[in-house]
Amino acid sequence: MLNQPSPKERYIELLKKTLLFEMWQEHEEDLFSNLMGHGKNVDPLKHQNGEIWPKTAHSMIGRMRMNNLQMCMKTILEEQIEGDFIETGVWRGGACIFMQGFLQAEGIHNRKIWVADSFEGLPPPNEIKYPKDKGDQLHTFSYLAVSLEEVQNNFQKYDLLDTNVHFLKGWFKDTLPTAPIKKLSLLRLDGDLYESTMDSLNNLYHKVSKNGFIIIDDYILPTCQAAVTDFREEHHIQAPLIPIDNHSVYWRKP
């Protein structure tokens, strides 16, 4: 007889399915596909790979990136890597909600979840300081702007809003340099732009513990990829970039 999942494992799996709206996929809509004139129907493969803009789901990162996040957190606990978890660029909060749910399921209460976002969408490109962001239009999409109150409410829907969850509201260049974060074991970047990616790496990478995880959600974007390349070259980082899916990569801090 095959081993049955434990109640903890069942909870974690159910949390992923709910955050991604997988159980009700037939009722989901792909707003990006609709914007491009291709209809609202959700392609299951694109949903799995985090390639849709969901109307309802609390996360758009897809199953493969969500599984990767779980693997990283599980490894952190198994190897006792010190530090909190953070995501910079959270949208509706789904990945951070999963971080909190995972820790709660594991009975871990001494790690904080840092939820960093403008909660106003993306900033207009600073083309003078960051020319690689020139022409980017993501700041014009109100869909990507989710308020702090909505994200907090999403945490509450899962009974996962408590004192271990800390919100950093504002542009990364303003909030991250003074954020009271001592040590990180997981740094998840989802800021799209060169500026946002570089602000996150410049202000937080040095706080990541040895063997901690750096996850780059938007590596497919030329703006984000350029920032990662420049940062790694500047700091002589040789750790291999490991693909997660068609969009994302991660590496472990040497």
PDB file of C-alpha atoms in Angstrom:
ATOM      1  CA  MET A   1       0.000   0.000   0.000  1.00  0.00           C
ATOM      2  CA  LEU A   2       1.310   3.404  -0.962  1.00  0.00           C
ATOM      3  CA  ASN A   3       2.157   5.811   1.812  1.00  0.00           C
ATOM      4  CA  GLN A   4      -0.633   8.294   2.354  1.00  0.00           C
ATOM      5  CA  PRO A   5       0.162  12.019   2.667  1.00  0.00           C
ATOM      6  CA  SER A   6       0.224  13.314   6.211  1.00  0.00           C
ATOM      7  CA  PRO A   7      -2.303  15.951   7.326  1.00  0.00           C
ATOM      8  CA  LYS A   8       0.506  18.527   7.097  1.00  0.00           C
ATOM      9  CA  GLU A   9       1.321  17.523   3.533  1.00  0.00           C
ATOM     10  CA  ARG A  10      -2.370  17.589   2.602  1.00  0.00           C
ATOM     11  CA  TYR A  11      -2.715  21.110   4.026  1.00  0.00           C
ATOM     12  CA  ILE A  12       0.315  22.422   2.136  1.00  0.00           C
ATOM     13  CA  GLU A  13      -0.917  20.902  -1.126  1.00  0.00           C
ATOM     14  CA  LEU A  14      -4.420  22.284  -0.608  1.00  0.00           C
ATOM     15  CA  LEU A  15      -2.957  25.718   0.125  1.00  0.00           C
ATOM     16  CA  LYS A  16      -1.069  25.679  -3.181  1.00  0.00           C
ATOM     17  CA  LYS A  17      -4.127  24.569  -5.125  1.00  0.00           C
ATOM     18  CA  THR A  18      -6.219  27.303  -3.536  1.00  0.00           C
ATOM     19  CA  LEU A  19      -3.701  30.118  -3.990  1.00  0.00           C
ATOM     20  CA  LEU A  20      -3.313  29.179  -7.667  1.00  0.00           C
ATOM     21  CA  PHE A  21      -7.072  28.585  -8.144  1.00  0.00           C
ATOM     22  CA  GLU A  22      -6.231  25.211  -9.668  1.00  0.00           C
ATOM     23  CA  MET A  23      -9.318  23.424  -8.374  1.00  0.00           C
ATOM     24  CA  TRP A  24     -11.583  25.865 -10.195  1.00  0.00           C
ATOM     25  CA  GLN A  25      -9.462  26.355 -13.312  1.00  0.00           C
ATOM     26  CA  GLU A  26     -12.495  26.073 -15.577  1.00  0.00           C
ATOM     27  CA  HIS A  27     -13.827  29.254 -13.939  1.00  0.00           C
ATOM     28  CA  GLU A  28     -10.535  31.170 -14.174  1.00  0.00           C
ATOM     29  CA  GLU A  29      -9.829  33.754 -16.872  1.00  0.00           C
ATOM     30  CA  ASP A  30      -6.528  34.787 -18.452  1.00  0.00           C
ATOM     31  CA  LEU A  31      -6.725  38.565 -18.556  1.00  0.00           C
ATOM     32  CA  PHE A  32      -3.421  38.946 -20.406  1.00  0.00           C
ATOM     33  CA  SER A  33      -4.561  36.613 -23.177  1.00  0.00           C
ATOM     34  CA  ASN A  34      -7.807  38.549 -23.371  1.00  0.00           C
ATOM     35  CA  LEU A  35      -5.873  41.829 -23.526  1.00  0.00           C
ATOM     36  CA  MET A  36      -3.939  40.449 -26.494  1.00  0.00           C
ATOM     37  CA  GLY A  37      -7.211  39.538 -28.222  1.00  0.00           C
ATOM     38  CA  HIS A  38      -6.858  35.768 -27.789  1.00  0.00           C
ATOM     39  CA  GLY A  39      -9.856  35.179 -25.545  1.00  0.00           C
ATOM     40  CA  LYS A  40     -10.197  34.578 -21.823  1.00  0.00           C
ATOM     41  CA  ASN A  41      -9.798  30.799 -21.695  1.00  0.00           C
ATOM     42  CA  VAL A  42      -6.954  29.487 -19.549  1.00  0.00           C
ATOM     43  CA  ASP A  43      -4.348  27.236 -21.144  1.00  0.00           C
ATOM     44  CA  PRO A  44      -3.562  24.617 -18.432  1.00  0.00           C
ATOM     45  CA  LEU A  45       0.117  24.459 -19.397  1.00  0.00           C
ATOM     46  CA  LYS A  46       0.472  28.232 -19.262  1.00  0.00           C
ATOM     47  CA  HIS A  47      -1.315  28.225 -15.917  1.00  0.00           C
ATOM     48  CA  GLN A  48       1.141  25.637 -14.593  1.00  0.00           C
ATOM     49  CA  ASN A  49       4.093  27.677 -15.886  1.00  0.00           C
ATOM     50  CA  GLY A  50       2.822  30.951 -14.438  1.00  0.00           C
ATOM     51  CA  GLU A  51       2.269  32.497 -17.868  1.00  0.00           C
ATOM     52  CA  ILE A  52      -1.232  33.914 -17.331  1.00  0.00           C
ATOM     53  CA  TRP A  53      -2.660  36.979 -15.632  1.00  0.00           C
ATOM     54  CA  PRO A  54      -5.381  35.316 -13.556  1.00  0.00           C
ATOM     55  CA  LYS A  55      -8.609  37.120 -12.800  1.00  0.00           C
ATOM     56  CA  THR A  56      -9.208  35.332  -9.493  1.00  0.00           C
ATOM     57  CA  ALA A  57      -6.134  33.499  -8.164  1.00  0.00           C
ATOM     58  CA  HIS A  58      -4.099  35.029  -5.354  1.00  0.00           C
ATOM     59  CA  SER A  59      -0.853  34.133  -7.116  1.00  0.00           C
ATOM     60  CA  MET A  60       0.254  34.191 -10.735  1.00  0.00           C
ATOM     61  CA  ILE A  61       3.569  32.343 -10.234  1.00  0.00           C
ATOM     62  CA  GLY A  62       2.187  28.960 -11.324  1.00  0.00           C
ATOM     63  CA  ARG A  63       2.666  25.459  -9.969  1.00  0.00           C
ATOM     64  CA  MET A  64       6.332  24.975 -10.897  1.00  0.00           C
ATOM     65  CA  ARG A  65       7.477  28.156  -9.137  1.00  0.00           C
ATOM     66  CA  MET A  66       5.243  27.394  -6.151  1.00  0.00           C
ATOM     67  CA  ASN A  67       6.783  23.915  -5.901  1.00  0.00           C
ATOM     68  CA  ASN A  68      10.234  25.477  -6.143  1.00  0.00           C
ATOM     69  CA  LEU A  69       9.379  27.820  -3.300  1.00  0.00           C
ATOM     70  CA  GLN A  70       8.329  24.852  -1.183  1.00  0.00           C
ATOM     71  CA  MET A  71      11.551  22.996  -2.022  1.00  0.00           C
ATOM     72  CA  CYS A  72      13.641  26.005  -1.012  1.00  0.00           C
ATOM     73  CA  MET A  73      11.838  26.427   2.299  1.00  0.00           C
ATOM     74  CA  LYS A  74      12.019  22.690   3.060  1.00  0.00           C
ATOM     75  CA  THR A  75      15.762  22.706   2.391  1.00  0.00           C
ATOM     76  CA  ILE A  76      16.232  25.770   4.595  1.00  0.00           C
ATOM     77  CA  LEU A  77      14.587  23.992   7.518  1.00  0.00           C
ATOM     78  CA  GLU A  78      16.411  20.714   6.920  1.00  0.00           C
ATOM     79  CA  GLU A  79      19.803  22.428   6.685  1.00  0.00           C
ATOM     80  CA  GLN A  80      18.983  24.910   9.470  1.00  0.00           C
ATOM     81  CA  ILE A  81      19.904  27.932   7.357  1.00  0.00           C
ATOM     82  CA  GLU A  82      19.349  31.042   9.432  1.00  0.00           C
ATOM     83  CA  GLY A  83      17.144  33.927   8.412  1.00  0.00           C
ATOM     84  CA  ASP A  84      13.721  35.232   7.497  1.00  0.00           C
ATOM     85  CA  PHE A  85      11.849  34.976   4.185  1.00  0.00           C
ATOM     86  CA  ILE A  86      11.121  37.948   1.917  1.00  0.00           C
ATOM     87  CA  GLU A  87       9.468  38.619  -1.427  1.00  0.00           C
ATOM     88  CA  THR A  88      10.026  41.939  -3.171  1.00  0.00           C
ATOM     89  CA  GLY A  89       7.028  42.501  -5.421  1.00  0.00           C
ATOM     90  CA  VAL A  90       4.087  40.508  -4.087  1.00  0.00           C
ATOM     91  CA  TRP A  91       1.021  41.357  -6.232  1.00  0.00           C
ATOM     92  CA  ARG A  92      -1.934  39.781  -4.345  1.00  0.00           C
ATOM     93  CA  GLY A  93       0.415  38.233  -1.799  1.00  0.00           C
ATOM     94  CA  GLY A  94       0.073  34.577  -2.804  1.00  0.00           C
ATOM     95  CA  ALA A  95       3.731  33.553  -2.555  1.00  0.00           C
ATOM     96  CA  CYS A  96       4.112  35.233   0.837  1.00  0.00           C
ATOM     97  CA  ILE A  97       0.876  33.651   2.052  1.00  0.00           C
ATOM     98  CA  PHE A  98       2.324  30.296   1.049  1.00  0.00           C
ATOM     99  CA  MET A  99       5.564  31.064   2.929  1.00  0.00           C
ATOM    100  CA  GLN A 100       3.566  31.832   6.062  1.00  0.00           C
ATOM    101  CA  GLY A 101       1.306  28.792   5.657  1.00  0.00           C
ATOM    102  CA  PHE A 102       4.308  26.520   5.173  1.00  0.00           C
ATOM    103  CA  LEU A 103       6.004  27.796   8.321  1.00  0.00           C
ATOM    104  CA  GLN A 104       2.798  27.496  10.308  1.00  0.00           C
ATOM    105  CA  ALA A 105       2.323  23.906   9.126  1.00  0.00           C
ATOM    106  CA  GLU A 106       5.888  23.124  10.169  1.00  0.00           C
ATOM    107  CA  GLY A 107       5.329  24.707  13.591  1.00  0.00           C
ATOM    108  CA  ILE A 108       7.980  27.370  12.943  1.00  0.00           C
ATOM    109  CA  HIS A 109       7.332  30.695  14.674  1.00  0.00           C
ATOM    110  CA  ASN A 110      10.784  32.280  14.870  1.00  0.00           C
ATOM    111  CA  ARG A 111      11.115  33.321  11.231  1.00  0.00           C
ATOM    112  CA  LYS A 112       9.481  36.446   9.843  1.00  0.00           C
ATOM    113  CA  ILE A 113       7.784  36.904   6.493  1.00  0.00           C
ATOM    114  CA  TRP A 114       8.648  40.258   4.888  1.00  0.00           C
ATOM    115  CA  VAL A 115       6.115  41.463   2.305  1.00  0.00           C
ATOM    116  CA  ALA A 116       7.710  44.257   0.256  1.00  0.00           C
ATOM    117  CA  ASP A 117       5.766  46.145  -2.383  1.00  0.00           C
ATOM    118  CA  SER A 118       4.712  49.645  -3.382  1.00  0.00           C
ATOM    119  CA  PHE A 119       1.119  48.356  -3.262  1.00  0.00           C
ATOM    120  CA  GLU A 120       0.604  50.879  -6.081  1.00  0.00           C
ATOM    121  CA  GLY A 121       1.942  48.909  -9.036  1.00  0.00           C
ATOM    122  CA  LEU A 122       5.293  49.366 -10.752  1.00  0.00           C
ATOM    123  CA  PRO A 123       7.201  52.669 -10.889  1.00  0.00           C
ATOM    124  CA  PRO A 124       7.594  54.538 -14.162  1.00  0.00           C
ATOM    125  CA  PRO A 125      11.033  53.854 -15.657  1.00  0.00           C
ATOM    126  CA  ASN A 126      13.860  56.082 -14.422  1.00  0.00           C
ATOM    127  CA  GLU A 127      15.373  56.200 -17.879  1.00  0.00           C
ATOM    128  CA  ILE A 128      18.260  58.515 -16.947  1.00  0.00           C
ATOM    129  CA  LYS A 129      19.589  56.406 -14.067  1.00  0.00           C
ATOM    130  CA  TYR A 130      18.466  53.053 -15.461  1.00  0.00           C
ATOM    131  CA  PRO A 131      18.440  53.263 -19.282  1.00  0.00           C
ATOM    132  CA  LYS A 132      17.791  49.524 -19.590  1.00  0.00           C
ATOM    133  CA  ASP A 133      14.251  50.184 -18.322  1.00  0.00           C
ATOM    134  CA  LYS A 134      13.595  52.693 -21.112  1.00  0.00           C
ATOM    135  CA  GLY A 135      10.191  52.272 -22.710  1.00  0.00           C
ATOM    136  CA  ASP A 136       8.853  49.800 -20.166  1.00  0.00           C
ATOM    137  CA  GLN A 137       5.063  50.128 -19.862  1.00  0.00           C
ATOM    138  CA  LEU A 138       4.252  47.881 -16.909  1.00  0.00           C
ATOM    139  CA  HIS A 139       3.532  50.903 -14.720  1.00  0.00           C
ATOM    140  CA  THR A 140       0.515  51.649 -16.895  1.00  0.00           C
ATOM    141  CA  PHE A 141      -1.297  48.412 -15.956  1.00  0.00           C
ATOM    142  CA  SER A 142      -3.622  48.995 -13.011  1.00  0.00           C
ATOM    143  CA  TYR A 143      -4.079  45.212 -12.838  1.00  0.00           C
ATOM    144  CA  LEU A 144      -0.607  44.961 -11.278  1.00  0.00           C
ATOM    145  CA  ALA A 145      -1.434  47.486  -8.545  1.00  0.00           C
ATOM    146  CA  VAL A 146      -2.864  45.712  -5.488  1.00  0.00           C
ATOM    147  CA  SER A 147      -3.424  47.711  -2.312  1.00  0.00           C
ATOM    148  CA  LEU A 148      -1.893  46.900   1.052  1.00  0.00           C
ATOM    149  CA  GLU A 149      -5.379  46.435   2.462  1.00  0.00           C
ATOM    150  CA  GLU A 150      -6.261  43.842  -0.185  1.00  0.00           C
ATOM    151  CA  VAL A 151      -3.083  41.858   0.451  1.00  0.00           C
ATOM    152  CA  GLN A 152      -3.649  41.940   4.202  1.00  0.00           C
ATOM    153  CA  ASN A 153      -7.217  40.799   3.630  1.00  0.00           C
ATOM    154  CA  ASN A 154      -5.949  37.905   1.513  1.00  0.00           C
ATOM    155  CA  PHE A 155      -3.716  36.792   4.395  1.00  0.00           C
ATOM    156  CA  GLN A 156      -6.731  36.953   6.685  1.00  0.00           C
ATOM    157  CA  LYS A 157      -8.792  34.765   4.345  1.00  0.00           C
ATOM    158  CA  TYR A 158      -6.353  31.939   5.071  1.00  0.00           C
ATOM    159  CA  ASP A 159      -6.102  32.762   8.803  1.00  0.00           C
ATOM    160  CA  LEU A 160      -2.410  33.523   8.221  1.00  0.00           C
ATOM    161  CA  LEU A 161      -2.090  37.166   9.232  1.00  0.00           C
ATOM    162  CA  ASP A 162      -0.182  37.433  12.495  1.00  0.00           C
ATOM    163  CA  THR A 163       2.751  39.256  14.076  1.00  0.00           C
ATOM    164  CA  ASN A 164       5.304  37.232  12.086  1.00  0.00           C
ATOM    165  CA  VAL A 165       4.143  38.957   8.874  1.00  0.00           C
ATOM    166  CA  HIS A 166       5.708  42.370   8.244  1.00  0.00           C
ATOM    167  CA  PHE A 167       4.759  44.711   5.421  1.00  0.00           C
ATOM    168  CA  LEU A 168       7.205  47.124   3.761  1.00  0.00           C
ATOM    169  CA  LYS A 169       5.121  49.642   1.805  1.00  0.00           C
ATOM    170  CA  GLY A 170       6.804  51.891  -0.729  1.00  0.00           C
ATOM    171  CA  TRP A 171       9.306  51.887  -3.574  1.00  0.00           C
ATOM    172  CA  PHE A 172      12.189  49.509  -2.916  1.00  0.00           C
ATOM    173  CA  LYS A 173      14.736  52.329  -3.126  1.00  0.00           C
ATOM    174  CA  ASP A 174      12.996  53.946  -0.141  1.00  0.00           C
ATOM    175  CA  THR A 175      12.047  50.963   2.024  1.00  0.00           C
ATOM    176  CA  LEU A 176      14.771  48.339   1.611  1.00  0.00           C
ATOM    177  CA  PRO A 177      17.838  50.373   2.689  1.00  0.00           C
ATOM    178  CA  THR A 178      16.371  50.923   6.163  1.00  0.00           C
ATOM    179  CA  ALA A 179      14.244  47.790   6.548  1.00  0.00           C
ATOM    180  CA  PRO A 180      14.913  46.230   9.982  1.00  0.00           C
ATOM    181  CA  ILE A 181      15.884  42.887   8.474  1.00  0.00           C
ATOM    182  CA  LYS A 182      18.843  41.200  10.146  1.00  0.00           C
ATOM    183  CA  LYS A 183      19.266  37.979   8.214  1.00  0.00           C
ATOM    184  CA  LEU A 184      17.552  36.188   5.334  1.00  0.00           C
ATOM    185  CA  SER A 185      17.504  32.584   4.223  1.00  0.00           C
ATOM    186  CA  LEU A 186      15.145  33.180   1.287  1.00  0.00           C
ATOM    187  CA  LEU A 187      15.175  36.195  -1.036  1.00  0.00           C
ATOM    188  CA  ARG A 188      12.491  36.052  -3.722  1.00  0.00           C
ATOM    189  CA  LEU A 189      12.535  38.848  -6.311  1.00  0.00           C
ATOM    190  CA  ASP A 190       9.501  39.685  -8.439  1.00  0.00           C
ATOM    191  CA  GLY A 191      10.022  43.318  -9.405  1.00  0.00           C
ATOM    192  CA  ASP A 192      10.249  43.007 -13.225  1.00  0.00           C
ATOM    193  CA  LEU A 193      12.347  46.138 -13.830  1.00  0.00           C
ATOM    194  CA  TYR A 194      16.124  46.577 -13.837  1.00  0.00           C
ATOM    195  CA  GLU A 195      15.762  49.222 -11.135  1.00  0.00           C
ATOM    196  CA  SER A 196      13.532  47.122  -8.877  1.00  0.00           C
ATOM    197  CA  THR A 197      15.719  44.038  -9.263  1.00  0.00           C
ATOM    198  CA  MET A 198      18.931  45.940  -8.608  1.00  0.00           C
ATOM    199  CA  ASP A 199      17.455  47.767  -5.598  1.00  0.00           C
ATOM    200  CA  SER A 200      16.470  44.420  -4.088  1.00  0.00           C
ATOM    201  CA  LEU A 201      19.840  42.785  -4.708  1.00  0.00           C
ATOM    202  CA  ASN A 202      21.908  45.770  -3.599  1.00  0.00           C
ATOM    203  CA  ASN A 203      20.036  46.175  -0.336  1.00  0.00           C
ATOM    204  CA  LEU A 204      19.307  42.570   0.618  1.00  0.00           C
ATOM    205  CA  TYR A 205      21.796  40.134  -0.908  1.00  0.00           C
ATOM    206  CA  HIS A 206      24.418  40.755   1.767  1.00  0.00           C
ATOM    207  CA  LYS A 207      21.844  39.736   4.397  1.00  0.00           C
ATOM    208  CA  VAL A 208      21.309  36.298   2.861  1.00  0.00           C
ATOM    209  CA  SER A 209      22.950  33.489   4.853  1.00  0.00           C
ATOM    210  CA  LYS A 210      25.447  31.123   3.271  1.00  0.00           C
ATOM    211  CA  ASN A 211      23.561  28.505   1.243  1.00  0.00           C
ATOM    212  CA  GLY A 212      20.437  30.674   1.335  1.00  0.00           C
ATOM    213  CA  PHE A 213      18.252  30.893  -1.762  1.00  0.00           C
ATOM    214  CA  ILE A 214      17.878  33.763  -4.236  1.00  0.00           C
ATOM    215  CA  ILE A 215      14.876  33.279  -6.537  1.00  0.00           C
ATOM    216  CA  ILE A 216      14.425  35.478  -9.616  1.00  0.00           C
ATOM    217  CA  ASP A 217      10.804  35.278 -10.779  1.00  0.00           C
ATOM    218  CA  ASP A 218      11.144  37.532 -13.837  1.00  0.00           C
ATOM    219  CA  TYR A 219      14.426  36.316 -15.313  1.00  0.00           C
ATOM    220  CA  ILE A 220      12.805  35.985 -18.742  1.00  0.00           C
ATOM    221  CA  LEU A 221      12.434  39.775 -18.914  1.00  0.00           C
ATOM    222  CA  PRO A 222      15.471  41.523 -20.495  1.00  0.00           C
ATOM    223  CA  THR A 223      15.321  44.257 -17.855  1.00  0.00           C
ATOM    224  CA  CYS A 224      15.431  41.819 -14.950  1.00  0.00           C
ATOM    225  CA  GLN A 225      17.994  39.528 -16.578  1.00  0.00           C
ATOM    226  CA  ALA A 226      20.324  42.454 -17.221  1.00  0.00           C
ATOM    227  CA  ALA A 227      20.185  43.502 -13.562  1.00  0.00           C
ATOM    228  CA  VAL A 228      20.923  39.966 -12.367  1.00  0.00           C
ATOM    229  CA  THR A 229      23.830  39.640 -14.805  1.00  0.00           C
ATOM    230  CA  ASP A 230      25.319  43.002 -13.831  1.00  0.00           C
ATOM    231  CA  PHE A 231      24.980  42.311 -10.109  1.00  0.00           C
ATOM    232  CA  ARG A 232      26.495  38.848 -10.310  1.00  0.00           C
ATOM    233  CA  GLU A 233      29.403  40.105 -12.419  1.00  0.00           C
ATOM    234  CA  GLU A 234      30.051  43.039 -10.093  1.00  0.00           C
ATOM    235  CA  HIS A 235      30.131  40.750  -7.051  1.00  0.00           C
ATOM    236  CA  HIS A 236      31.948  37.865  -8.793  1.00  0.00           C
ATOM    237  CA  ILE A 237      29.133  35.420  -8.117  1.00  0.00           C
ATOM    238  CA  GLN A 238      29.857  32.107  -9.825  1.00  0.00           C
ATOM    239  CA  ALA A 239      27.040  30.013  -8.338  1.00  0.00           C
ATOM    240  CA  PRO A 240      25.087  28.422 -11.213  1.00  0.00           C
ATOM    241  CA  LEU A 241      21.695  29.782 -12.185  1.00  0.00           C
ATOM    242  CA  ILE A 242      19.239  26.894 -11.964  1.00  0.00           C
ATOM    243  CA  PRO A 243      16.106  27.077 -14.169  1.00  0.00           C
ATOM    244  CA  ILE A 244      12.722  26.674 -12.471  1.00  0.00           C
ATOM    245  CA  ASP A 245      10.494  26.982 -15.530  1.00  0.00           C
ATOM    246  CA  ASN A 246      10.516  29.001 -18.740  1.00  0.00           C
ATOM    247  CA  HIS A 247      10.566  32.279 -16.821  1.00  0.00           C
ATOM    248  CA  SER A 248      12.459  31.886 -13.573  1.00  0.00           C
ATOM    249  CA  VAL A 249      15.784  30.858 -12.055  1.00  0.00           C
ATOM    250  CA  TYR A 250      17.400  30.554  -8.633  1.00  0.00           C
ATOM    251  CA  TRP A 251      20.809  30.158  -7.096  1.00  0.00           C
ATOM    252  CA  ARG A 252      22.223  29.445  -3.659  1.00  0.00           C
ATOM    253  CA  LYS A 253      24.551  31.930  -2.012  1.00  0.00           C
ATOM    254  CA  PRO A 254      28.105  30.568  -1.900  1.00  0.00           C
TER     255      PRO A 254
END
